[in-house]
Short mmCIF file of C-alpha atoms in Angstrom, two decimals:
data_model
loop_
_atom_site.label_atom_id
_atom_site.label_comp_id
_atom_site.label_asym_id
_atom_site.label_seq_id
_atom_site.Cartn_x
_atom_site.Cartn_y
_atom_site.Cartn_z
CA UNK A 105 38.43 1.38 24.85
CA UNK A 106 40.62 1.33 21.76
CA UNK A 107 43.00 4.14 20.94
CA UNK A 108 41.88 6.56 18.22
CA UNK A 109 43.26 5.57 14.80
CA UNK A 110 43.30 8.34 12.19
CA UNK A 111 45.52 6.71 9.57
CA UNK A 112 44.51 6.11 5.99
CA UNK A 113 43.19 9.59 5.23
CA UNK A 114 44.67 12.94 4.29
CA UNK A 115 45.38 13.84 7.94
CA UNK A 116 47.70 15.44 8.78
CA UNK A 117 47.73 17.90 5.89
CA UNK A 118 51.26 18.88 4.93
CA UNK A 119 52.51 22.10 3.38
CA UNK A 120 52.93 20.24 0.09
CA UNK A 121 49.18 20.50 -0.52
CA UNK A 122 49.64 24.26 -0.70
CA UNK A 123 53.13 24.56 -2.21
CA UNK A 124 52.44 22.11 -5.04
CA UNK A 125 49.17 23.75 -6.00
CA UNK A 126 48.79 25.15 -9.50
CA UNK A 127 49.53 28.80 -10.14
CA UNK A 128 46.46 30.80 -11.07
CA UNK A 129 48.12 34.08 -12.03
CA UNK A 130 48.59 33.67 -15.76
CA UNK A 131 45.43 31.73 -16.54
CA UNK A 132 43.69 32.65 -19.82
CA UNK A 133 40.26 31.94 -21.32
CA UNK A 134 41.85 29.14 -23.35
CA UNK A 135 43.06 27.47 -20.16
CA UNK A 136 39.61 27.87 -18.56
CA UNK A 137 38.09 26.11 -21.53
CA UNK A 138 40.65 23.31 -21.15
CA UNK A 139 39.79 22.99 -17.45
CA UNK A 140 36.11 22.57 -18.29
CA UNK A 141 37.03 19.84 -20.77
CA UNK A 142 39.23 18.04 -18.24
CA UNK A 143 36.39 18.01 -15.66
CA UNK A 144 34.60 15.44 -17.81
CA UNK A 145 37.40 13.02 -16.98
CA UNK A 146 36.18 12.95 -13.38
CA UNK A 147 39.18 14.49 -11.59
CA UNK A 148 37.89 17.19 -9.25
CA UNK A 149 41.25 18.95 -8.96
CA UNK A 150 40.29 20.82 -12.13
CA UNK A 151 37.01 21.90 -10.55
CA UNK A 152 38.95 23.08 -7.50
CA UNK A 153 41.36 25.13 -9.63
CA UNK A 154 38.52 26.92 -11.36
CA UNK A 155 36.61 27.43 -8.10
CA UNK A 156 39.59 29.04 -6.35
CA UNK A 157 40.28 31.26 -9.35
CA UNK A 158 36.70 32.52 -9.41
CA UNK A 159 36.80 33.17 -5.66
CA UNK A 160 40.08 35.08 -6.05
CA UNK A 161 38.95 37.31 -8.92
CA UNK A 162 35.18 37.77 -8.46
CA UNK A 163 34.21 39.45 -5.15
CA UNK A 164 30.46 39.00 -5.68
CA UNK A 165 30.90 35.26 -6.23
CA UNK A 166 32.81 34.84 -2.97
CA UNK A 167 30.40 37.10 -1.10
CA UNK A 168 27.36 35.10 -2.20
CA UNK A 169 29.01 31.80 -1.31
CA UNK A 170 29.80 33.10 2.17
CA UNK A 171 26.31 34.52 2.54
CA UNK A 172 24.49 31.36 1.44
CA UNK A 173 26.72 29.00 3.47
CA UNK A 174 26.89 30.99 6.68
CA UNK A 175 23.21 31.80 6.71
CA UNK A 176 22.65 28.08 7.38
CA UNK A 177 25.81 26.93 9.18
CA UNK A 178 25.33 29.61 11.90
CA UNK A 179 21.85 28.35 12.75
CA UNK A 180 21.32 26.19 15.80
CA UNK A 181 21.87 22.48 15.20
CA UNK A 182 19.39 20.64 17.41
CA UNK A 183 19.83 16.95 18.18
CA UNK A 184 16.78 14.93 19.17
CA UNK A 185 16.47 11.38 20.55
CA UNK A 186 15.04 8.58 18.46
CA UNK A 187 11.41 7.61 19.07
CA UNK A 188 9.67 4.29 18.60
CA UNK A 189 6.62 4.76 16.41
CA UNK A 190 3.51 5.35 18.49
CA UNK A 191 5.39 6.48 21.61
CA UNK A 192 5.69 10.05 22.82
CA UNK A 193 8.87 9.65 24.89
CA UNK A 194 12.19 7.98 24.02
CA UNK A 195 13.29 4.79 25.73
CA UNK A 196 15.99 5.09 28.44
CA UNK A 197 18.56 3.65 26.01
CA UNK A 198 17.54 6.08 23.23
CA UNK A 199 17.84 8.94 25.72
CA UNK A 200 21.33 7.78 26.73
CA UNK A 201 22.44 7.56 23.10
CA UNK A 202 21.05 11.02 22.39
CA UNK A 203 23.00 12.51 25.32
CA UNK A 204 26.17 10.80 24.06
CA UNK A 205 25.73 12.34 20.61
CA UNK A 206 25.24 15.80 22.12
CA UNK A 207 28.42 15.48 24.21
CA UNK A 208 30.36 14.18 21.20
CA UNK A 209 29.36 17.11 19.02
CA UNK A 210 30.22 19.58 21.78
CA UNK A 211 33.71 18.06 22.20
CA UNK A 212 34.99 19.33 18.84
CA UNK A 213 38.24 21.24 19.53
CA UNK A 214 40.51 22.05 16.54
CA UNK A 215 44.04 23.17 17.43
CA UNK A 216 44.65 26.92 17.06
CA UNK A 217 46.74 27.76 14.02
CA UNK A 218 46.33 24.37 12.34
CA UNK A 219 44.29 23.83 9.22
CA UNK A 220 41.61 22.02 11.18
CA UNK A 221 37.90 22.80 11.02
CA UNK A 222 35.46 23.12 13.87
CA UNK A 223 31.83 22.13 13.52
CA UNK A 224 30.65 25.42 11.98
CA UNK A 225 33.53 25.51 9.49
CA UNK A 226 32.87 21.87 8.62
CA UNK A 227 29.27 22.77 7.79
CA UNK A 228 30.54 25.62 5.61
CA UNK A 229 32.86 23.19 3.80
CA UNK A 230 30.01 20.78 3.09
CA UNK A 231 27.75 23.61 1.94
CA UNK A 232 30.34 24.63 -0.67
CA UNK A 233 29.28 21.63 -2.74
CA UNK A 234 26.28 23.66 -3.94
CA UNK A 235 28.60 26.08 -5.70
CA UNK A 236 31.61 23.89 -6.37
CA UNK A 237 30.44 20.33 -6.82
CA UNK A 238 31.28 17.23 -4.74
CA UNK A 239 33.39 17.81 -1.60
CA UNK A 240 34.58 15.74 1.33
CA UNK A 241 35.93 16.32 4.84
CA UNK A 242 37.79 13.80 6.99
CA UNK A 243 36.66 13.14 10.57
CA UNK A 244 39.53 13.17 13.06
CA UNK A 245 38.41 11.04 15.99
CA UNK A 246 39.37 11.30 19.66
CA UNK A 247 38.42 9.55 22.89
CA UNK A 248 37.19 12.23 25.29
CA UNK A 249 35.23 11.58 28.51
CA UNK A 250 35.11 7.87 27.62
CA UNK A 251 33.28 8.46 24.34
CA UNK A 252 34.39 8.59 20.72
CA UNK A 253 33.88 12.06 19.32
CA UNK A 254 35.14 14.20 16.41
CA UNK A 255 38.07 16.35 17.59
CA UNK A 256 38.10 18.28 14.30
CA UNK A 257 37.53 17.91 10.59
CA UNK A 258 40.05 18.15 7.72
CA UNK A 259 39.06 19.36 4.24
CA UNK A 260 40.00 16.78 1.64
CA UNK A 261 42.04 18.40 -1.18
CA UNK A 262 40.38 18.32 -4.58
CA UNK A 263 43.33 16.39 -6.03
CA UNK A 264 42.36 13.43 -3.80
CA UNK A 265 38.81 13.22 -5.17
CA UNK A 266 37.75 11.76 -8.48
CA UNK A 267 35.14 9.74 -10.27
CA UNK A 268 36.23 6.46 -11.92
CA UNK A 269 38.31 6.82 -15.07
CA UNK A 270 37.49 3.25 -16.09
CA UNK A 271 34.26 3.49 -18.07
CA UNK A 272 33.19 0.02 -16.86
CA UNK A 273 33.25 0.91 -13.14
CA UNK A 274 30.11 1.92 -11.27
CA UNK A 275 29.85 5.70 -11.16
CA UNK A 276 30.64 7.06 -7.68
CA UNK A 277 32.86 9.56 -5.94
CA UNK A 278 36.13 7.91 -4.89
CA UNK A 279 39.23 8.77 -2.90
CA UNK A 280 43.01 8.65 -3.49
CA UNK A 281 45.14 9.50 -0.45
CA UNK A 282 48.13 10.84 -2.43
CA UNK A 283 46.13 12.23 -5.30
CA UNK A 284 44.01 10.81 -8.11
CA UNK A 285 46.87 11.30 -10.58
CA UNK A 286 49.34 9.20 -8.56
CA UNK A 287 47.50 6.17 -7.19
CA UNK A 288 44.49 4.01 -7.73
CA UNK A 289 41.11 5.23 -6.54
CA UNK A 290 39.31 3.48 -3.72
CA UNK A 291 36.02 3.82 -1.91
CA UNK A 292 35.79 5.98 1.19
CA UNK A 293 36.43 3.91 4.33
CA UNK A 294 33.37 3.76 6.63
CA UNK A 295 32.89 6.36 9.40
CA UNK A 296 35.97 8.31 8.37
CA UNK A 297 34.70 10.91 5.88
CA UNK A 298 31.71 13.14 5.31
CA UNK A 299 30.85 13.48 1.63
CA UNK A 300 28.87 16.41 0.31
CA UNK A 301 27.18 15.76 -3.02
CA UNK A 302 24.24 17.91 -4.05
CA UNK A 303 23.07 16.86 -7.48
CA UNK A 304 20.52 18.78 -9.50
CA UNK A 305 17.96 16.31 -10.70
CA UNK A 306 19.44 14.13 -13.41
CA UNK A 307 22.52 16.29 -13.94
CA UNK A 308 25.77 14.62 -12.90
CA UNK A 309 27.15 16.10 -9.64
CA UNK A 310 30.32 17.24 -11.42
CA UNK A 311 28.24 19.48 -13.68
CA UNK A 312 25.59 20.57 -11.15
CA UNK A 313 27.69 23.09 -9.21
CA UNK A 314 26.21 26.58 -9.32
CA UNK A 315 29.54 28.00 -10.46
CA UNK A 316 29.37 26.19 -13.80
CA UNK A 317 26.66 28.34 -15.46
CA UNK A 318 28.45 31.40 -14.05
CA UNK A 319 31.79 30.66 -15.74
CA UNK A 320 30.94 32.53 -18.94
CA UNK A 321 29.70 35.56 -17.04
CA UNK A 322 32.82 35.52 -14.89
CA UNK A 323 35.07 35.25 -17.95
CA UNK A 324 33.20 38.10 -19.58
CA UNK A 325 33.62 40.30 -16.50
CA UNK A 326 37.28 39.39 -15.88
CA UNK A 327 38.71 38.81 -19.34
CA UNK A 328 36.20 40.57 -21.56
CA UNK A 329 33.98 38.65 -23.96
CA UNK A 330 35.80 39.29 -27.23
CA UNK A 331 33.11 38.13 -29.61
CA UNK A 332 30.48 40.07 -27.70
CA UNK A 333 32.49 43.28 -27.69
CA UNK A 334 33.04 43.00 -31.42
CA UNK A 335 29.34 42.41 -31.93
CA UNK A 336 28.53 45.70 -30.19
CA UNK A 337 31.23 47.40 -32.33
CA UNK A 338 33.73 47.73 -29.49
CA UNK A 339 32.15 50.81 -27.92
CA UNK A 340 34.57 52.15 -25.30
CA UNK A 341 37.38 49.77 -26.36
CA UNK A 342 40.53 51.33 -27.84
CA UNK A 343 41.35 50.32 -31.42
CA UNK A 344 44.79 48.84 -32.10
CA UNK A 345 46.55 48.81 -35.44
CA UNK A 346 49.92 47.38 -36.34
CA UNK A 347 52.13 48.50 -39.24
CA UNK A 348 54.68 46.03 -40.56
CA UNK A 349 57.30 45.90 -43.28
CA UNK A 350 55.28 43.18 -44.98
CA UNK A 351 57.64 40.30 -44.23
CA UNK A 352 56.24 36.96 -43.14
CA UNK A 353 57.92 37.16 -39.74
CA UNK A 354 56.61 40.68 -39.08
CA UNK A 355 53.07 39.71 -40.09
CA UNK A 356 53.12 36.66 -37.83
CA UNK A 357 54.41 38.77 -34.95
CA UNK A 358 51.66 41.36 -35.57
CA UNK A 359 48.89 38.76 -35.55
CA UNK A 360 50.18 37.26 -32.32
CA UNK A 361 50.50 40.72 -30.79
CA UNK A 362 46.91 41.71 -31.57
CA UNK A 363 45.43 38.39 -30.44
CA UNK A 364 47.23 38.39 -27.09
CA UNK A 365 47.14 42.04 -26.06
CA UNK A 366 43.49 41.87 -24.93
CA UNK A 367 44.32 39.23 -22.34
CA UNK A 368 47.90 40.26 -21.54
CA UNK A 369 47.48 44.06 -21.41
CA UNK A 370 51.02 44.68 -22.69
CA UNK A 371 53.00 44.26 -25.89
CA UNK A 372 56.63 44.14 -27.06
CA UNK A 373 57.45 45.05 -30.67
CA UNK A 374 60.53 44.43 -32.78
CA UNK A 375 61.97 45.64 -36.06
CA UNK A 376 59.39 46.06 -38.76
CA UNK A 377 56.41 46.15 -36.34
CA UNK A 378 54.80 49.38 -35.07
CA UNK A 379 51.82 49.29 -32.67
CA UNK A 380 49.33 52.18 -32.58
CA UNK A 381 46.48 52.48 -30.01
CA UNK A 382 43.64 54.81 -31.03
CA UNK A 383 41.24 56.60 -28.68
CA UNK A 384 38.11 54.73 -27.71
CA UNK A 385 34.65 55.77 -28.80
CA UNK A 386 33.52 58.63 -26.53
CA UNK A 387 31.00 58.23 -23.74
CA UNK A 388 30.71 58.12 -19.98
CA UNK A 389 32.05 55.23 -17.94
CA UNK A 390 28.49 54.13 -17.15
CA UNK A 391 27.91 53.40 -20.85
CA UNK A 392 31.00 51.26 -21.35
CA UNK A 393 30.17 47.65 -22.22
CA UNK A 394 32.63 46.44 -19.56
CA UNK A 395 30.44 48.03 -16.86
CA UNK A 396 27.30 46.47 -18.33
CA UNK A 397 28.96 43.04 -18.45
CA UNK A 398 30.14 43.27 -14.85
CA UNK A 399 26.67 44.35 -13.71
CA UNK A 400 25.06 41.49 -15.64
CA UNK A 401 27.52 38.99 -14.16
CA UNK A 402 26.90 40.21 -10.61
CA UNK A 403 23.13 40.15 -11.06
CA UNK A 404 23.23 36.62 -12.47
CA UNK A 405 25.41 35.52 -9.55
CA UNK A 406 22.88 37.00 -7.10
CA UNK A 407 19.97 35.25 -8.77
CA UNK A 408 21.63 31.84 -8.72
CA UNK A 409 22.74 31.96 -5.08
CA UNK A 410 20.10 34.17 -3.48
CA UNK A 411 17.07 33.78 -5.71
CA UNK A 412 15.07 36.99 -6.13
CA UNK A 413 17.17 39.98 -5.09
CA UNK A 414 16.71 43.69 -4.64
CA UNK A 415 18.89 44.31 -7.69
CA UNK A 416 16.34 42.60 -9.91
CA UNK A 417 14.34 44.89 -12.17
CA UNK A 418 11.45 46.29 -10.15
CA UNK A 419 9.37 48.02 -12.75
CA UNK A 420 5.88 48.62 -11.39
CA UNK A 421 6.64 47.36 -7.88
CA UNK A 422 7.41 49.15 -4.68
CA UNK A 423 10.75 48.76 -2.96
CA UNK A 424 9.09 47.42 0.21
CA UNK A 425 7.12 44.81 -1.72
CA UNK A 426 10.27 43.76 -3.58
CA UNK A 427 12.12 43.55 -0.26
CA UNK A 428 9.44 41.19 1.07
CA UNK A 429 9.79 38.99 -2.04
CA UNK A 430 13.56 38.96 -1.57
CA UNK A 431 13.31 37.96 2.09
CA UNK A 432 10.71 35.28 1.36
CA UNK A 433 12.70 33.76 -1.53
CA UNK A 434 15.92 33.80 0.46
CA UNK A 435 14.18 32.07 3.37
CA UNK A 436 12.89 29.37 1.02
CA UNK A 437 16.41 28.73 -0.29
CA UNK A 438 17.82 28.69 3.25
CA UNK A 439 15.17 26.13 4.21
CA UNK A 440 16.17 23.85 1.34
CA UNK A 441 19.87 24.19 2.20
CA UNK A 442 19.19 23.51 5.88
CA UNK A 443 17.15 20.43 5.02
CA UNK A 444 19.89 19.08 2.75
CA UNK A 445 22.55 19.71 5.40
CA UNK A 446 20.58 18.07 8.21
CA UNK A 447 19.81 15.08 5.95
CA UNK A 448 23.55 14.71 5.21
CA UNK A 449 24.46 14.79 8.91
CA UNK A 450 21.67 12.33 9.74
CA UNK A 451 22.89 9.92 7.06
CA UNK A 452 26.63 10.18 7.78
CA UNK A 453 27.91 11.97 10.90
CA UNK A 454 25.42 10.92 13.56
CA UNK A 455 25.38 7.21 12.53
CA UNK A 456 29.21 7.29 12.51
CA UNK A 457 29.34 8.57 16.11
CA UNK A 458 26.73 6.02 17.15
CA UNK A 459 28.59 3.10 15.55
CA UNK A 460 31.87 4.23 17.13
CA UNK A 461 30.29 4.16 20.59
CA UNK A 462 27.54 1.54 20.40
CA UNK A 463 27.99 -0.48 17.23
CA UNK A 464 25.00 -1.23 14.97
CA UNK A 465 21.76 0.27 16.25
CA UNK A 466 18.06 -0.16 15.42
CA UNK A 467 16.65 2.72 13.40
CA UNK A 468 14.12 3.66 16.09
CA UNK A 469 16.91 4.31 18.62
CA UNK A 470 19.01 6.39 16.23
CA UNK A 471 19.12 10.09 17.19
CA UNK A 472 18.70 12.71 14.52
CA UNK A 473 19.37 16.40 14.06
CA UNK A 474 17.47 19.25 12.51
CA UNK A 475 18.31 22.83 11.61
CA UNK A 476 15.45 25.25 12.13
CA UNK A 477 15.11 28.43 10.08
CA UNK A 478 13.78 31.13 12.44
CA UNK A 479 10.63 32.71 11.06
CA UNK A 480 10.96 36.44 10.50
CA UNK A 481 7.84 38.06 11.92
CA UNK A 482 6.33 41.15 10.32
CA UNK A 483 5.31 43.40 13.22
CA UNK A 484 2.90 45.36 11.06
CA UNK A 485 1.08 42.19 9.99
CA UNK A 486 0.86 41.04 13.62
CA UNK A 487 -0.55 44.40 14.77
CA UNK A 488 -3.11 44.38 11.95
CA UNK A 489 -4.18 40.86 12.92
CA UNK A 490 -4.81 41.93 16.51
CA UNK A 491 -6.74 44.94 15.24
CA UNK A 492 -8.95 42.79 13.00
CA UNK A 493 -9.64 40.30 15.80
CA UNK A 494 -10.61 43.20 18.06
CA UNK A 495 -12.95 44.71 15.48
CA UNK A 496 -14.81 41.45 14.81
CA UNK A 497 -15.18 40.81 18.53
CA UNK A 498 -12.96 37.75 19.03
CA UNK A 499 -12.35 37.33 22.80
CA UNK A 500 -8.65 37.69 23.66
CA UNK A 501 -6.81 37.80 26.94
CA UNK A 502 -4.70 40.86 27.70
CA UNK A 503 -1.69 38.62 28.30
CA UNK A 504 -1.98 37.04 24.84
CA UNK A 505 -2.24 40.45 23.16
CA UNK A 506 0.79 41.80 25.00
CA UNK A 507 2.78 38.62 24.28
CA UNK A 508 1.79 38.63 20.62
CA UNK A 509 2.74 42.26 20.17
CA UNK A 510 5.88 41.70 22.28
CA UNK A 511 4.99 44.68 24.43
CA UNK A 512 5.56 44.47 28.21
CA UNK A 513 2.36 44.82 30.17
CA UNK A 514 2.49 48.03 32.25
CA UNK A 515 2.53 47.71 36.01
CA UNK A 516 0.17 49.60 38.24
CA UNK A 517 1.26 53.20 38.68
CA UNK A 518 3.65 53.25 35.71
CA UNK A 519 3.53 56.25 33.39
CA UNK A 520 2.03 55.28 30.03
CA UNK A 521 3.14 56.50 26.64
CA UNK A 522 0.77 59.13 25.22
CA UNK A 523 -0.85 59.90 28.57
CA UNK A 524 0.00 62.95 30.68
CA UNK A 525 1.72 62.70 34.03
CA UNK A 526 -1.03 61.93 36.61
CA UNK A 527 0.59 64.48 38.91
CA UNK A 528 -0.48 67.37 36.64
CA UNK A 529 -4.01 66.09 35.90
CA UNK A 530 -6.78 67.28 38.20
CA UNK A 531 -8.51 64.35 39.93
CA UNK A 532 -11.76 63.14 38.42
CA UNK A 533 -13.44 63.51 41.80
CA UNK A 534 -13.10 67.30 41.82
CA UNK A 535 -16.39 68.95 42.74
CA UNK A 536 -18.06 70.56 39.71
CA UNK A 537 -18.90 74.25 39.90
CA UNK A 538 -22.57 74.92 39.22
CA UNK A 539 -22.39 77.96 36.96
CA UNK A 540 -24.13 78.42 33.63
CA UNK A 541 -22.96 81.92 32.74
CA UNK A 542 -21.14 81.65 29.42
CA UNK A 543 -19.36 84.93 30.08
CA UNK A 544 -17.37 83.15 32.82
CA UNK A 545 -14.56 80.81 31.64
CA UNK A 546 -16.18 77.79 33.28
CA UNK A 547 -17.43 74.99 30.95
CA UNK A 548 -21.15 74.30 30.93
CA UNK A 549 -22.73 71.06 32.08
CA UNK A 550 -23.39 70.01 28.47
CA UNK A 551 -19.69 70.52 27.69
CA UNK A 552 -18.72 68.51 30.78
CA UNK A 553 -21.00 65.64 29.72
CA UNK A 554 -19.48 65.55 26.21
CA UNK A 555 -15.92 65.56 27.56
CA UNK A 556 -16.75 62.84 30.11
CA UNK A 557 -18.26 60.75 27.31
CA UNK A 558 -14.95 61.02 25.40
CA UNK A 559 -13.01 59.95 28.51
CA UNK A 560 -15.30 56.94 29.08
CA UNK A 561 -14.92 55.85 25.45
CA UNK A 562 -11.16 56.28 25.65
CA UNK A 563 -11.00 54.00 28.70
CA UNK A 564 -12.64 51.21 26.71
CA UNK A 565 -9.85 51.36 24.13
CA UNK A 566 -6.69 49.22 24.78
CA UNK A 567 -3.89 51.25 26.32
CA UNK A 568 -1.52 50.78 23.40
CA UNK A 569 -4.11 52.26 21.02
CA UNK A 570 -5.19 55.30 23.04
CA UNK A 571 -2.51 57.68 21.70
CA UNK A 572 -3.92 57.05 18.21
CA UNK A 573 -7.27 58.59 19.24
CA UNK A 574 -6.57 61.38 21.73
CA UNK A 575 -3.22 62.98 22.46
CA UNK A 576 -1.92 64.01 25.86
CA UNK A 577 -3.06 67.66 25.49
CA UNK A 578 -6.58 66.63 24.49
CA UNK A 579 -6.76 64.19 27.39
CA UNK A 580 -5.91 66.93 29.89
CA UNK A 581 -8.40 69.28 28.25
CA UNK A 582 -11.17 66.66 28.41
CA UNK A 583 -10.61 66.15 32.14
CA UNK A 584 -10.58 69.91 32.80
CA UNK A 585 -13.82 70.38 30.91
CA UNK A 586 -15.51 67.33 32.47
CA UNK A 587 -14.67 68.73 35.93
CA UNK A 588 -15.75 72.24 34.82
CA UNK A 589 -12.40 73.72 35.75
CA UNK A 590 -12.14 77.40 34.83
CA UNK A 591 -10.13 77.82 31.62
CA UNK A 592 -7.45 80.49 31.17
CA UNK A 593 -7.03 82.74 28.13
CA UNK A 594 -4.53 80.41 26.45
CA UNK A 595 -6.86 77.44 26.79
CA UNK A 596 -9.79 79.45 25.46
CA UNK A 597 -7.71 80.54 22.47
CA UNK A 598 -6.75 76.94 21.70
CA UNK A 599 -10.39 75.85 21.98
CA UNK A 600 -11.56 78.56 19.60
CA UNK A 601 -8.82 77.61 17.13
CA UNK A 602 -9.72 73.90 17.26
CA UNK A 603 -13.44 74.40 16.64
CA UNK A 604 -12.85 76.97 13.88
CA UNK A 605 -10.43 74.60 12.09
CA UNK A 606 -12.62 71.49 12.32
CA UNK A 607 -16.19 72.77 12.08
CA UNK A 608 -16.50 71.72 8.45
CA UNK A 609 -15.54 68.14 9.39
CA UNK A 610 -18.24 68.13 12.08
CA UNK A 611 -21.05 68.98 9.67
CA UNK A 612 -19.82 66.40 7.17
CA UNK A 613 -22.16 63.49 6.45
CA UNK A 614 -19.30 61.05 7.27
CA UNK A 615 -18.90 62.33 10.85
CA UNK A 616 -18.71 59.43 13.33
CA UNK A 617 -18.88 60.28 17.08
CA UNK A 618 -16.84 57.15 17.91
CA UNK A 619 -14.09 57.84 15.38
CA UNK A 620 -10.77 59.45 16.23
CA UNK A 621 -12.06 62.89 15.20
CA UNK A 622 -15.36 62.30 17.00
CA UNK A 623 -13.53 61.68 20.29
CA UNK A 624 -11.33 64.72 19.76
CA UNK A 625 -14.40 66.88 19.11
CA UNK A 626 -16.10 65.62 22.26
CA UNK A 627 -12.97 66.07 24.38
CA UNK A 628 -13.16 69.84 23.68
CA UNK A 629 -16.81 69.99 24.82
CA UNK A 630 -18.54 68.79 21.66
CA UNK A 631 -21.25 70.86 19.95
CA UNK A 632 -21.97 72.66 23.24
CA UNK A 633 -18.34 73.69 23.47
CA UNK A 634 -18.40 75.02 19.92
CA UNK A 635 -21.47 77.19 20.60
CA UNK A 636 -20.06 78.26 23.97
CA UNK A 637 -16.77 79.52 22.54
CA UNK A 638 -18.61 81.31 19.71
CA UNK A 639 -20.79 83.09 22.26
CA UNK A 640 -17.70 84.24 24.16
CA UNK A 641 -16.22 85.69 21.01
CA UNK A 642 -19.45 87.48 20.04
#
């Protein structure tokens, strides 16, 4: 097998790509405007300059890029074998190719400390094209375990990427090893680069990056939007006045001073020029226009990258409902990003590995990958579904219910939540005492029948629902009464209190013996128990 050849690309990256980069410290709104103009020429180094500057000075922008990229790149990348149409199982050759692809992807091993990307970081780099515009990474090949596989990936510097400057050339992203400003552009060599281009409909990829509509908001938040602040009468902004001796030189210096001080934050005066800064219009910090601009910029950034967010105005909606909208919208955007990323890998990376190891291959034998977005399950919705199915009488196995609710099925003899310890509950087989004298603290037969009816109904209710109907204390009381166990003074006091508190509910027209309250009433002896305790108090 041939030795790996990684010449002809940007690998290895030298320190010059960092040292020779443009300084971003003293950039001004005028320079930003010039960068946006230069982007039309096709050279992506200008896009890269602006992108890095926005990442350096706008925390929310960087946070949302990380959030949107990593939400997808950290998902499981599943490779599947190719299938011939009409067949359920892959051919032996397709299975072999699939296993080769899996081993190749697992062999990625960037060197520690070097600017080399692993698979997850490579996915992040490709995903940046949504915010930045077109990007590219170089594949660094190796021969490991007798197969060609990517050892790592190298991010291609923006200065090496450009669209044609000759207006007669076909429009496409092209590559210049030493930089688009120093050598002629050429097409990407096959199986050596991964190119990330995510256009927005008919908008050119250079202009479709999500950062482009955010530039004005970012400039407003970082530099201050001068025309906007003047429009709102500069509330919260100090006034500056300059006194001069009237000479042409002093007037010119004053004009330059006033025009630059908003961006520079400092001033130097000479003879004949006196700068005065007046107090700003009063008000709290929350009412300053700077704060409003920053909030607007952050909210706009959230909407573009995350869709509907919890910071969006929620007039007339509950926070939980808005949270569900946020989660649903974000999942939809993650699905679209995952689909685009898997399509890019299926069109570029996987065919490149296949061609390196097998040469040209029929489409039906070509493996493919997919990135699945795990579905977030709402436990309340699931529980309500089981409840509805139970109420309408749909037959369900206990195992399915437990699995659906993700509740472990209790083993025989295990203590159950909401039920008393069996050790302290008198056995149901206790012999009843045949006494009808209400002056003794022994429940009557009618009371025992009512309590036993509550116990029988409770047993027909699924275990996980029983605590919703009768609590542990009421369960013990029902068993005592059903077995006609003599009640002590404390139990009699509790019984009298219960019936006195709930008698009005019992005589209500809406009383249902099989409802939660109906079972509670019966567990204390029912109507017979109510009359019995009244007679004792008389």
